[in-house]
Amino acid sequence: MVSIVCPTCYWENPANAVECVKCHMTLERKGTTRLLSQDALPRYTDAPPVDIPKNTIVLVIAGQHDQPLLLPTQRSIFLGRQFPGENPPIDLTPFGAHELGVSRQHAVLEIHGRRYMVEDLASSNGTWLNTMRLAPYARYAVQSGDRLQLGRLALFVYYDLSD
């Protein structure tokens, strides 16, 4: 069953709801996260080989190995979808993020010491690190070459934080 999740209180409302049943906020149709069934999640096991420049994080979307995203090392990297009035640094919309269930503010990668940590931001369709589903707002260590899955969008994370 398709439903609309309230962006204010996260209540799951009927698909035809105009306002949230719980908090009475107006529900927006455009830009909301599609809820997906949790069955048959795609599995990507082999990380593609990637050259990693120093002090760079490289994101490789599964199935799009020829278009890696190279980013300068940043303290926090938010992953999600672009939405009017919001500006996530990494907009995954061009990679089918909406259709694959990626929330607008889905997850964040943060530097802690010499490694990145990932945190799910209470996304509608969940975040996985390799094969483990992450609890919302808990931090998990990400090794270079690990696979993140945001809803059904899989990507590989590579980084080199050496001096």
mmCIF file with all atom_site columns, C-alpha atoms in Angstrom:
data_model
loop_
_atom_site.group_PDB
_atom_site.id
_atom_site.type_symbol
_atom_site.label_atom_id
_atom_site.label_alt_id
_atom_site.label_comp_id
_atom_site.label_asym_id
_atom_site.label_entity_id
_atom_site.label_seq_id
_atom_site.pdbx_PDB_ins_code
_atom_site.Cartn_x
_atom_site.Cartn_y
_atom_site.Cartn_z
_atom_site.occupancy
_atom_site.B_iso_or_equiv
_atom_site.pdbx_formal_charge
_atom_site.auth_seq_id
_atom_site.auth_comp_id
_atom_site.auth_asym_id
_atom_site.auth_atom_id
_atom_site.pdbx_PDB_model_num
ATOM 1   C CA . MET A 1 1   ? 0.000  0.000  0.000   1.00 0.00 ? 1   MET A CA 1
ATOM 2   C CA . VAL A 1 2   ? 1.343  3.424  -0.932  1.00 0.00 ? 2   VAL A CA 1
ATOM 3   C CA . SER A 1 3   ? 1.303  6.037  1.799   1.00 0.00 ? 3   SER A CA 1
ATOM 4   C CA . ILE A 1 4   ? 2.607  9.535  2.472   1.00 0.00 ? 4   ILE A CA 1
ATOM 5   C CA . VAL A 1 5   ? 4.958  10.120 5.389   1.00 0.00 ? 5   VAL A CA 1
ATOM 6   C CA . CYS A 1 6   ? 4.536  13.448 7.146   1.00 0.00 ? 6   CYS A CA 1
ATOM 7   C CA . PRO A 1 7   ? 7.816  15.417 7.006   1.00 0.00 ? 7   PRO A CA 1
ATOM 8   C CA . THR A 1 8   ? 7.017  17.023 10.375  1.00 0.00 ? 8   THR A CA 1
ATOM 9   C CA . CYS A 1 9   ? 6.009  14.129 12.653  1.00 0.00 ? 9   CYS A CA 1
ATOM 10  C CA . TYR A 1 10  ? 6.857  11.158 10.354  1.00 0.00 ? 10  TYR A CA 1
ATOM 11  C CA . TRP A 1 11  ? 3.351  9.717  10.683  1.00 0.00 ? 11  TRP A CA 1
ATOM 12  C CA . GLU A 1 12  ? 2.397  7.332  7.859   1.00 0.00 ? 12  GLU A CA 1
ATOM 13  C CA . ASN A 1 13  ? -0.781 8.710  6.261   1.00 0.00 ? 13  ASN A CA 1
ATOM 14  C CA . PRO A 1 14  ? -3.111 7.254  3.612   1.00 0.00 ? 14  PRO A CA 1
ATOM 15  C CA . ALA A 1 15  ? -2.008 7.944  0.041   1.00 0.00 ? 15  ALA A CA 1
ATOM 16  C CA . ASN A 1 16  ? -4.947 10.288 -0.590  1.00 0.00 ? 16  ASN A CA 1
ATOM 17  C CA . ALA A 1 17  ? -4.462 12.353 2.610   1.00 0.00 ? 17  ALA A CA 1
ATOM 18  C CA . VAL A 1 18  ? -4.184 16.120 2.161   1.00 0.00 ? 18  VAL A CA 1
ATOM 19  C CA . GLU A 1 19  ? -3.099 16.790 5.741   1.00 0.00 ? 19  GLU A CA 1
ATOM 20  C CA . CYS A 1 20  ? -1.391 14.641 8.362   1.00 0.00 ? 20  CYS A CA 1
ATOM 21  C CA . VAL A 1 21  ? -3.851 12.650 10.467  1.00 0.00 ? 21  VAL A CA 1
ATOM 22  C CA . LYS A 1 22  ? -1.630 13.103 13.536  1.00 0.00 ? 22  LYS A CA 1
ATOM 23  C CA . CYS A 1 23  ? -0.260 16.691 13.442  1.00 0.00 ? 23  CYS A CA 1
ATOM 24  C CA . HIS A 1 24  ? -2.578 18.240 10.784  1.00 0.00 ? 24  HIS A CA 1
ATOM 25  C CA . MET A 1 25  ? 0.273  19.680 8.713   1.00 0.00 ? 25  MET A CA 1
ATOM 26  C CA . THR A 1 26  ? -0.384 19.968 4.972   1.00 0.00 ? 26  THR A CA 1
ATOM 27  C CA . LEU A 1 27  ? 1.204  17.086 3.088   1.00 0.00 ? 27  LEU A CA 1
ATOM 28  C CA . GLU A 1 28  ? 3.136  17.874 -0.060  1.00 0.00 ? 28  GLU A CA 1
ATOM 29  C CA . ARG A 1 29  ? 2.862  15.437 -2.908  1.00 0.00 ? 29  ARG A CA 1
ATOM 30  C CA . LYS A 1 30  ? 5.838  16.616 -4.926  1.00 0.00 ? 30  LYS A CA 1
ATOM 31  C CA . GLY A 1 31  ? 9.186  15.806 -3.364  1.00 0.00 ? 31  GLY A CA 1
ATOM 32  C CA . THR A 1 32  ? 7.936  13.335 -0.790  1.00 0.00 ? 32  THR A CA 1
ATOM 33  C CA . THR A 1 33  ? 9.829  10.089 -0.350  1.00 0.00 ? 33  THR A CA 1
ATOM 34  C CA . ARG A 1 34  ? 8.321  7.018  -1.952  1.00 0.00 ? 34  ARG A CA 1
ATOM 35  C CA . LEU A 1 35  ? 7.897  4.233  0.579   1.00 0.00 ? 35  LEU A CA 1
ATOM 36  C CA . LEU A 1 36  ? 9.196  0.937  -0.759  1.00 0.00 ? 36  LEU A CA 1
ATOM 37  C CA . SER A 1 37  ? 8.481  -2.603 0.313   1.00 0.00 ? 37  SER A CA 1
ATOM 38  C CA . GLN A 1 38  ? 11.493 -4.124 2.053   1.00 0.00 ? 38  GLN A CA 1
ATOM 39  C CA . ASP A 1 39  ? 11.461 -7.343 0.019   1.00 0.00 ? 39  ASP A CA 1
ATOM 40  C CA . ALA A 1 40  ? 13.964 -8.045 -2.733  1.00 0.00 ? 40  ALA A CA 1
ATOM 41  C CA . LEU A 1 41  ? 16.516 -5.371 -1.919  1.00 0.00 ? 41  LEU A CA 1
ATOM 42  C CA . PRO A 1 42  ? 19.247 -5.344 -4.558  1.00 0.00 ? 42  PRO A CA 1
ATOM 43  C CA . ARG A 1 43  ? 22.572 -6.870 -3.587  1.00 0.00 ? 43  ARG A CA 1
ATOM 44  C CA . TYR A 1 44  ? 25.866 -5.511 -4.879  1.00 0.00 ? 44  TYR A CA 1
ATOM 45  C CA . THR A 1 45  ? 28.832 -7.421 -3.553  1.00 0.00 ? 45  THR A CA 1
ATOM 46  C CA . ASP A 1 46  ? 31.870 -6.375 -5.564  1.00 0.00 ? 46  ASP A CA 1
ATOM 47  C CA . ALA A 1 47  ? 33.225 -2.886 -5.201  1.00 0.00 ? 47  ALA A CA 1
ATOM 48  C CA . PRO A 1 48  ? 34.644 -1.580 -8.480  1.00 0.00 ? 48  PRO A CA 1
ATOM 49  C CA . PRO A 1 49  ? 38.343 -0.644 -8.468  1.00 0.00 ? 49  PRO A CA 1
ATOM 50  C CA . VAL A 1 50  ? 38.824 3.102  -8.028  1.00 0.00 ? 50  VAL A CA 1
ATOM 51  C CA . ASP A 1 51  ? 41.824 5.430  -7.842  1.00 0.00 ? 51  ASP A CA 1
ATOM 52  C CA . ILE A 1 52  ? 41.444 7.555  -4.719  1.00 0.00 ? 52  ILE A CA 1
ATOM 53  C CA . PRO A 1 53  ? 43.225 10.906 -4.616  1.00 0.00 ? 53  PRO A CA 1
ATOM 54  C CA . LYS A 1 54  ? 44.447 11.936 -1.148  1.00 0.00 ? 54  LYS A CA 1
ATOM 55  C CA . ASN A 1 55  ? 42.014 13.965 0.942   1.00 0.00 ? 55  ASN A CA 1
ATOM 56  C CA . THR A 1 56  ? 39.164 13.054 -1.383  1.00 0.00 ? 56  THR A CA 1
ATOM 57  C CA . ILE A 1 57  ? 36.028 11.007 -0.925  1.00 0.00 ? 57  ILE A CA 1
ATOM 58  C CA . VAL A 1 58  ? 34.805 9.140  -3.990  1.00 0.00 ? 58  VAL A CA 1
ATOM 59  C CA . LEU A 1 59  ? 31.206 7.944  -4.293  1.00 0.00 ? 59  LEU A CA 1
ATOM 60  C CA . VAL A 1 60  ? 30.467 5.404  -7.015  1.00 0.00 ? 60  VAL A CA 1
ATOM 61  C CA . ILE A 1 61  ? 26.790 4.740  -7.697  1.00 0.00 ? 61  ILE A CA 1
ATOM 62  C CA . ALA A 1 62  ? 26.221 1.030  -8.358  1.00 0.00 ? 62  ALA A CA 1
ATOM 63  C CA . GLY A 1 63  ? 25.729 0.470  -12.066 1.00 0.00 ? 63  GLY A CA 1
ATOM 64  C CA . GLN A 1 64  ? 27.197 3.911  -12.884 1.00 0.00 ? 64  GLN A CA 1
ATOM 65  C CA . HIS A 1 65  ? 30.908 3.183  -12.384 1.00 0.00 ? 65  HIS A CA 1
ATOM 66  C CA . ASP A 1 66  ? 31.890 5.538  -15.198 1.00 0.00 ? 66  ASP A CA 1
ATOM 67  C CA . GLN A 1 67  ? 30.482 8.568  -13.324 1.00 0.00 ? 67  GLN A CA 1
ATOM 68  C CA . PRO A 1 68  ? 32.152 8.633  -9.879  1.00 0.00 ? 68  PRO A CA 1
ATOM 69  C CA . LEU A 1 69  ? 31.503 11.647 -7.661  1.00 0.00 ? 69  LEU A CA 1
ATOM 70  C CA . LEU A 1 70  ? 34.836 13.083 -6.455  1.00 0.00 ? 70  LEU A CA 1
ATOM 71  C CA . LEU A 1 71  ? 34.491 15.373 -3.446  1.00 0.00 ? 71  LEU A CA 1
ATOM 72  C CA . PRO A 1 72  ? 37.068 17.191 -1.380  1.00 0.00 ? 72  PRO A CA 1
ATOM 73  C CA . THR A 1 73  ? 37.251 15.856 2.164   1.00 0.00 ? 73  THR A CA 1
ATOM 74  C CA . GLN A 1 74  ? 34.556 17.528 4.238   1.00 0.00 ? 74  GLN A CA 1
ATOM 75  C CA . ARG A 1 75  ? 33.636 17.199 7.901   1.00 0.00 ? 75  ARG A CA 1
ATOM 76  C CA . SER A 1 76  ? 30.009 16.342 7.042   1.00 0.00 ? 76  SER A CA 1
ATOM 77  C CA . ILE A 1 77  ? 28.550 15.148 3.744   1.00 0.00 ? 77  ILE A CA 1
ATOM 78  C CA . PHE A 1 78  ? 24.773 14.956 3.597   1.00 0.00 ? 78  PHE A CA 1
ATOM 79  C CA . LEU A 1 79  ? 23.283 12.480 1.130   1.00 0.00 ? 79  LEU A CA 1
ATOM 80  C CA . GLY A 1 80  ? 19.766 12.947 -0.199  1.00 0.00 ? 80  GLY A CA 1
ATOM 81  C CA . ARG A 1 81  ? 17.651 14.643 -2.835  1.00 0.00 ? 81  ARG A CA 1
ATOM 82  C CA . GLN A 1 82  ? 17.375 18.261 -3.871  1.00 0.00 ? 82  GLN A CA 1
ATOM 83  C CA . PHE A 1 83  ? 14.175 19.984 -2.803  1.00 0.00 ? 83  PHE A CA 1
ATOM 84  C CA . PRO A 1 84  ? 13.133 23.626 -3.171  1.00 0.00 ? 84  PRO A CA 1
ATOM 85  C CA . GLY A 1 85  ? 14.320 25.568 -0.135  1.00 0.00 ? 85  GLY A CA 1
ATOM 86  C CA . GLU A 1 86  ? 16.795 22.864 0.870   1.00 0.00 ? 86  GLU A CA 1
ATOM 87  C CA . ASN A 1 87  ? 20.259 22.283 -0.461  1.00 0.00 ? 87  ASN A CA 1
ATOM 88  C CA . PRO A 1 88  ? 21.771 18.896 0.347   1.00 0.00 ? 88  PRO A CA 1
ATOM 89  C CA . PRO A 1 89  ? 25.416 18.987 -0.689  1.00 0.00 ? 89  PRO A CA 1
ATOM 90  C CA . ILE A 1 90  ? 25.085 15.670 -2.527  1.00 0.00 ? 90  ILE A CA 1
ATOM 91  C CA . ASP A 1 91  ? 21.909 15.526 -4.630  1.00 0.00 ? 91  ASP A CA 1
ATOM 92  C CA . LEU A 1 92  ? 21.336 11.946 -5.770  1.00 0.00 ? 92  LEU A CA 1
ATOM 93  C CA . THR A 1 93  ? 18.255 12.786 -7.868  1.00 0.00 ? 93  THR A CA 1
ATOM 94  C CA . PRO A 1 94  ? 20.116 12.368 -11.209 1.00 0.00 ? 94  PRO A CA 1
ATOM 95  C CA . PHE A 1 95  ? 20.768 8.738  -10.214 1.00 0.00 ? 95  PHE A CA 1
ATOM 96  C CA . GLY A 1 96  ? 17.077 7.871  -9.762  1.00 0.00 ? 96  GLY A CA 1
ATOM 97  C CA . ALA A 1 97  ? 17.019 8.671  -6.045  1.00 0.00 ? 97  ALA A CA 1
ATOM 98  C CA . HIS A 1 98  ? 13.304 9.476  -5.859  1.00 0.00 ? 98  HIS A CA 1
ATOM 99  C CA . GLU A 1 99  ? 12.281 6.290  -7.660  1.00 0.00 ? 99  GLU A CA 1
ATOM 100 C CA . LEU A 1 100 ? 14.673 4.275  -5.481  1.00 0.00 ? 100 LEU A CA 1
ATOM 101 C CA . GLY A 1 101 ? 13.289 5.631  -2.204  1.00 0.00 ? 101 GLY A CA 1
ATOM 102 C CA . VAL A 1 102 ? 16.009 8.069  -1.132  1.00 0.00 ? 102 VAL A CA 1
ATOM 103 C CA . SER A 1 103 ? 14.802 10.682 1.361   1.00 0.00 ? 103 SER A CA 1
ATOM 104 C CA . ARG A 1 104 ? 15.638 14.376 0.996   1.00 0.00 ? 104 ARG A CA 1
ATOM 105 C CA . GLN A 1 105 ? 17.901 14.221 4.081   1.00 0.00 ? 105 GLN A CA 1
ATOM 106 C CA . HIS A 1 106 ? 18.663 10.493 4.031   1.00 0.00 ? 106 HIS A CA 1
ATOM 107 C CA . ALA A 1 107 ? 22.074 9.988  5.652   1.00 0.00 ? 107 ALA A CA 1
ATOM 108 C CA . VAL A 1 108 ? 25.242 11.816 6.587   1.00 0.00 ? 108 VAL A CA 1
ATOM 109 C CA . LEU A 1 109 ? 28.918 10.827 6.331   1.00 0.00 ? 109 LEU A CA 1
ATOM 110 C CA . GLU A 1 110 ? 31.088 12.482 8.990   1.00 0.00 ? 110 GLU A CA 1
ATOM 111 C CA . ILE A 1 111 ? 34.814 12.380 9.668   1.00 0.00 ? 111 ILE A CA 1
ATOM 112 C CA . HIS A 1 112 ? 35.809 10.994 13.060  1.00 0.00 ? 112 HIS A CA 1
ATOM 113 C CA . GLY A 1 113 ? 39.579 10.732 13.439  1.00 0.00 ? 113 GLY A CA 1
ATOM 114 C CA . ARG A 1 114 ? 40.964 9.050  10.325  1.00 0.00 ? 114 ARG A CA 1
ATOM 115 C CA . ARG A 1 115 ? 37.728 7.473  9.156   1.00 0.00 ? 115 ARG A CA 1
ATOM 116 C CA . TYR A 1 116 ? 34.226 8.294  8.035   1.00 0.00 ? 116 TYR A CA 1
ATOM 117 C CA . MET A 1 117 ? 31.144 7.350  10.029  1.00 0.00 ? 117 MET A CA 1
ATOM 118 C CA . VAL A 1 118 ? 27.656 7.046  8.530   1.00 0.00 ? 118 VAL A CA 1
ATOM 119 C CA . GLU A 1 119 ? 24.406 7.952  10.251  1.00 0.00 ? 119 GLU A CA 1
ATOM 120 C CA . ASP A 1 120 ? 20.888 7.314  8.979   1.00 0.00 ? 120 ASP A CA 1
ATOM 121 C CA . LEU A 1 121 ? 18.760 10.442 9.490   1.00 0.00 ? 121 LEU A CA 1
ATOM 122 C CA . ALA A 1 122 ? 15.506 8.531  10.172  1.00 0.00 ? 122 ALA A CA 1
ATOM 123 C CA . SER A 1 123 ? 15.019 8.009  6.441   1.00 0.00 ? 123 SER A CA 1
ATOM 124 C CA . SER A 1 124 ? 11.741 6.537  5.213   1.00 0.00 ? 124 SER A CA 1
ATOM 125 C CA . ASN A 1 125 ? 13.301 3.512  3.504   1.00 0.00 ? 125 ASN A CA 1
ATOM 126 C CA . GLY A 1 126 ? 16.387 2.882  5.619   1.00 0.00 ? 126 GLY A CA 1
ATOM 127 C CA . THR A 1 127 ? 20.147 2.807  5.137   1.00 0.00 ? 127 THR A CA 1
ATOM 128 C CA . TRP A 1 128 ? 22.387 -0.253 4.939   1.00 0.00 ? 128 TRP A CA 1
ATOM 129 C CA . LEU A 1 129 ? 26.135 -0.530 5.456   1.00 0.00 ? 129 LEU A CA 1
ATOM 130 C CA . ASN A 1 130 ? 27.177 -3.543 3.417   1.00 0.00 ? 130 ASN A CA 1
ATOM 131 C CA . THR A 1 131 ? 24.423 -6.006 4.510   1.00 0.00 ? 131 THR A CA 1
ATOM 132 C CA . MET A 1 132 ? 23.528 -4.442 7.886   1.00 0.00 ? 132 MET A CA 1
ATOM 133 C CA . ARG A 1 133 ? 20.503 -2.177 8.264   1.00 0.00 ? 133 ARG A CA 1
ATOM 134 C CA . LEU A 1 134 ? 21.403 0.886  10.322  1.00 0.00 ? 134 LEU A CA 1
ATOM 135 C CA . ALA A 1 135 ? 19.437 2.138  13.287  1.00 0.00 ? 135 ALA A CA 1
ATOM 136 C CA . PRO A 1 136 ? 18.409 5.793  12.889  1.00 0.00 ? 136 PRO A CA 1
ATOM 137 C CA . TYR A 1 137 ? 20.750 8.366  14.458  1.00 0.00 ? 137 TYR A CA 1
ATOM 138 C CA . ALA A 1 138 ? 23.430 5.787  15.354  1.00 0.00 ? 138 ALA A CA 1
ATOM 139 C CA . ARG A 1 139 ? 26.934 6.120  13.891  1.00 0.00 ? 139 ARG A CA 1
ATOM 140 C CA . TYR A 1 140 ? 28.716 3.281  12.120  1.00 0.00 ? 140 TYR A CA 1
ATOM 141 C CA . ALA A 1 141 ? 32.311 3.153  10.858  1.00 0.00 ? 141 ALA A CA 1
ATOM 142 C CA . VAL A 1 142 ? 32.719 3.125  7.075   1.00 0.00 ? 142 VAL A CA 1
ATOM 143 C CA . GLN A 1 143 ? 35.811 1.521  5.577   1.00 0.00 ? 143 GLN A CA 1
ATOM 144 C CA . SER A 1 144 ? 37.034 2.617  2.165   1.00 0.00 ? 144 SER A CA 1
ATOM 145 C CA . GLY A 1 145 ? 35.309 0.333  -0.366  1.00 0.00 ? 145 GLY A CA 1
ATOM 146 C CA . ASP A 1 146 ? 32.193 -0.277 1.752   1.00 0.00 ? 146 ASP A CA 1
ATOM 147 C CA . ARG A 1 147 ? 28.761 -0.280 0.157   1.00 0.00 ? 147 ARG A CA 1
ATOM 148 C CA . LEU A 1 148 ? 26.019 2.042  1.390   1.00 0.00 ? 148 LEU A CA 1
ATOM 149 C CA . GLN A 1 149 ? 22.449 1.488  0.346   1.00 0.00 ? 149 GLN A CA 1
ATOM 150 C CA . LEU A 1 150 ? 19.998 4.359  0.691   1.00 0.00 ? 150 LEU A CA 1
ATOM 151 C CA . GLY A 1 151 ? 16.549 2.876  0.138   1.00 0.00 ? 151 GLY A CA 1
ATOM 152 C CA . ARG A 1 152 ? 17.344 0.901  -3.008  1.00 0.00 ? 152 ARG A CA 1
ATOM 153 C CA . LEU A 1 153 ? 20.125 3.144  -4.293  1.00 0.00 ? 153 LEU A CA 1
ATOM 154 C CA . ALA A 1 154 ? 23.491 1.476  -3.702  1.00 0.00 ? 154 ALA A CA 1
ATOM 155 C CA . LEU A 1 155 ? 26.791 3.311  -3.769  1.00 0.00 ? 155 LEU A CA 1
ATOM 156 C CA . PHE A 1 156 ? 30.376 2.545  -2.860  1.00 0.00 ? 156 PHE A CA 1
ATOM 157 C CA . VAL A 1 157 ? 32.397 4.878  -0.623  1.00 0.00 ? 157 VAL A CA 1
ATOM 158 C CA . TYR A 1 158 ? 36.143 5.327  -1.084  1.00 0.00 ? 158 TYR A CA 1
ATOM 159 C CA . TYR A 1 159 ? 38.388 7.707  0.780   1.00 0.00 ? 159 TYR A CA 1
ATOM 160 C CA . ASP A 1 160 ? 41.977 8.400  1.752   1.00 0.00 ? 160 ASP A CA 1
ATOM 161 C CA . LEU A 1 161 ? 42.409 10.576 4.835   1.00 0.00 ? 161 LEU A CA 1
ATOM 162 C CA . SER A 1 162 ? 46.163 10.021 5.135   1.00 0.00 ? 162 SER A CA 1
ATOM 163 C CA . ASP A 1 163 ? 48.559 12.955 5.479   1.00 0.00 ? 163 ASP A CA 1
#
